Amino acid sequence: MSNLPTSLPAGTKVVLGFSGGLDTSYCVKYLTDEKGYEVHSVIVNTGGFTAAELEQIEAHAYKLGVKSHTTVDAVKTYYDSIIRFLIYGNVLKNNTYPLSVSAERLSQALHIAEHTRKLGAKAVVHGSTGAGNDQVRFDMVFHIMIPGVEIITPIRDMKLSREEEISYLKLKGVEMNFDKAAYSINKGLWGTSVGGKETLQSKGMLPEEAWPTQVTKSAAEEIKLGFEKGELRRVNDQHFAHPSEAIQYVQSVAGAFGIGRDIHVGDTIIGIKGRVGFEAAAPMVILKAHHALEKHVLTKWQLSWKDQLAQFYGNWLHEGQILDPVMRDIEAFLEHSQEQVTGDVFVQLMPYRFTVIGIESPNDLMSSKFGKYGEMNSGWTGEDVRGFSKIFGNQTAIYHSIKADQS
């Protein structure tokens, strides 16, 4: 075990992003007992904890020896600052993953940085190892938001193994569940990640018992999603004060069908490929419903440019670049594009799958008064189309004519 590379004196006030798990529990005990720091823990709830779980985590933090513990309810701000733009852009990384964990880590990092600034702490601590994406996301946000504040990462810097952490905490008399679960679960408002032995290799699907939400529904069920300017506000005629509440409701309905289960294979920030299982019933249903509505109410080029900008937005967000000003520019475009995205989308839910049945919207561009595709039209004549086709292909015809003369 190597020494922690920091020269901050005993008594230094530090803020720790705390989850209550093994890594952050070690951080509290080590920094308090061995370094003599004044540790202030903060947990940022992005939709993954119940009130009872948050109370247990707070009690655990104080038992470990923190000076103060703060719980930040970030569910609504997480939606307002990040998730709504993922919905506006129909963002699925590699056409698969709704950025469940990567998006919430950025929300957590921003709130931890703000708490560090508020307390006037000299250092900020996170429990990341040196093997994943989260270390980069947290580090970058902290460097930008709280420059000059030292970043301490005991697990990464001391290259600690799980066994070394457990031995140390047991030596200190810490009582907690040290049994490593067969599957690691990370739950949030925008989906739940699931990691296990099957995701550590290129082939293998998670077994039924690994999924946190079990399938309890078998009969098909129809659900109606009501969007107002791109935001989900109604479900089955029930209005919600905030879209985050609508998301949670859709999750409670669709999750029981086992919808949204998949494994994502992606490129990490640090240059390796990785696999992770996830279940995201609400995100998958909402994104597909929203996209279906957009295809009815937006123009061809609105949809085309949205796709291009949204793909970049999702990739850049995944890589931790939430504070790049280009993200605000893209968000402005995405928000403006939602002016006409109002209406109801009808979705049929079935075990492990769903189907978008159709939409109803006052802004629907697929109106019979303008014609019926493949059958009849009312906005032009056959002669109009004959002339249009000739003009529309004129430059390409000239190109091929010249090319033929030269051969």
mmCIF file with all atom_site columns, C-alpha atoms in Angstrom, residues 85-91 290-291 294-295 298-313 330 333-338 341:
data_model
loop_
_atom_site.group_PDB
_atom_site.id
_atom_site.type_symbol
_atom_site.label_atom_id
_atom_site.label_alt_id
_atom_site.label_comp_id
_atom_site.label_asym_id
_atom_site.label_entity_id
_atom_site.label_seq_id
_atom_site.pdbx_PDB_ins_code
_atom_site.Cartn_x
_atom_site.Cartn_y
_atom_site.Cartn_z
_atom_site.occupancy
_atom_site.B_iso_or_equiv
_atom_site.pdbx_formal_charge
_atom_site.auth_seq_id
_atom_site.auth_comp_id
_atom_site.auth_asym_id
_atom_site.auth_atom_id
_atom_site.pdbx_PDB_model_num
ATOM 1  C CA . PHE A 1 85  ? -31.865 17.729 -23.317 1.00 0.00 ? 85  PHE A CA 1
ATOM 2  C CA . LEU A 1 86  ? -31.240 13.998 -23.691 1.00 0.00 ? 86  LEU A CA 1
ATOM 3  C CA . ILE A 1 87  ? -34.969 13.639 -24.375 1.00 0.00 ? 87  ILE A CA 1
ATOM 4  C CA . TYR A 1 88  ? -35.067 16.600 -26.762 1.00 0.00 ? 88  TYR A CA 1
ATOM 5  C CA . GLY A 1 89  ? -32.181 14.969 -28.661 1.00 0.00 ? 89  GLY A CA 1
ATOM 6  C CA . ASN A 1 90  ? -33.468 11.369 -28.395 1.00 0.00 ? 90  ASN A CA 1
ATOM 7  C CA . VAL A 1 91  ? -29.960 10.537 -27.205 1.00 0.00 ? 91  VAL A CA 1
ATOM 8  C CA . HIS A 1 290 ? -40.851 11.463 -28.129 1.00 0.00 ? 290 HIS A CA 1
ATOM 9  C CA . HIS A 1 291 ? -39.037 10.631 -31.360 1.00 0.00 ? 291 HIS A CA 1
ATOM 10 C CA . GLU A 1 294 ? -41.152 14.594 -33.530 1.00 0.00 ? 294 GLU A CA 1
ATOM 11 C CA . LYS A 1 295 ? -41.294 12.695 -36.818 1.00 0.00 ? 295 LYS A CA 1
ATOM 12 C CA . LEU A 1 298 ? -40.947 18.566 -37.286 1.00 0.00 ? 298 LEU A CA 1
ATOM 13 C CA . THR A 1 299 ? -39.625 19.173 -40.785 1.00 0.00 ? 299 THR A CA 1
ATOM 14 C CA . LYS A 1 300 ? -37.114 16.983 -42.574 1.00 0.00 ? 300 LYS A CA 1
ATOM 15 C CA . TRP A 1 301 ? -34.189 19.308 -41.935 1.00 0.00 ? 301 TRP A CA 1
ATOM 16 C CA . GLN A 1 302 ? -35.092 19.950 -38.304 1.00 0.00 ? 302 GLN A CA 1
ATOM 17 C CA . LEU A 1 303 ? -34.938 16.196 -37.734 1.00 0.00 ? 303 LEU A CA 1
ATOM 18 C CA . SER A 1 304 ? -31.694 15.857 -39.704 1.00 0.00 ? 304 SER A CA 1
ATOM 19 C CA . TRP A 1 305 ? -29.788 18.584 -37.855 1.00 0.00 ? 305 TRP A CA 1
ATOM 20 C CA . LYS A 1 306 ? -31.185 17.490 -34.512 1.00 0.00 ? 306 LYS A CA 1
ATOM 21 C CA . ASP A 1 307 ? -29.788 14.002 -35.079 1.00 0.00 ? 307 ASP A CA 1
ATOM 22 C CA . GLN A 1 308 ? -26.312 15.327 -35.856 1.00 0.00 ? 308 GLN A CA 1
ATOM 23 C CA . LEU A 1 309 ? -26.119 17.771 -32.960 1.00 0.00 ? 309 LEU A CA 1
ATOM 24 C CA . ALA A 1 310 ? -27.694 15.356 -30.486 1.00 0.00 ? 310 ALA A CA 1
ATOM 25 C CA . GLN A 1 311 ? -25.186 12.625 -31.316 1.00 0.00 ? 311 GLN A CA 1
ATOM 26 C CA . PHE A 1 312 ? -22.308 14.983 -30.583 1.00 0.00 ? 312 PHE A CA 1
ATOM 27 C CA . TYR A 1 313 ? -24.057 16.251 -27.443 1.00 0.00 ? 313 TYR A CA 1
ATOM 28 C CA . ILE A 1 330 ? -26.555 22.903 -28.633 1.00 0.00 ? 330 ILE A CA 1
ATOM 29 C CA . PHE A 1 333 ? -30.945 24.673 -30.479 1.00 0.00 ? 333 PHE A CA 1
ATOM 30 C CA . LEU A 1 334 ? -32.542 21.571 -28.971 1.00 0.00 ? 334 LEU A CA 1
ATOM 31 C CA . GLU A 1 335 ? -34.884 23.608 -26.771 1.00 0.00 ? 335 GLU A CA 1
ATOM 32 C CA . HIS A 1 336 ? -35.978 25.831 -29.652 1.00 0.00 ? 336 HIS A CA 1
ATOM 33 C CA . SER A 1 337 ? -36.635 22.742 -31.784 1.00 0.00 ? 337 SER A CA 1
ATOM 34 C CA . GLN A 1 338 ? -39.319 21.624 -29.315 1.00 0.00 ? 338 GLN A CA 1
ATOM 35 C CA . VAL A 1 341 ? -43.464 19.020 -30.111 1.00 0.00 ? 341 VAL A CA 1
#
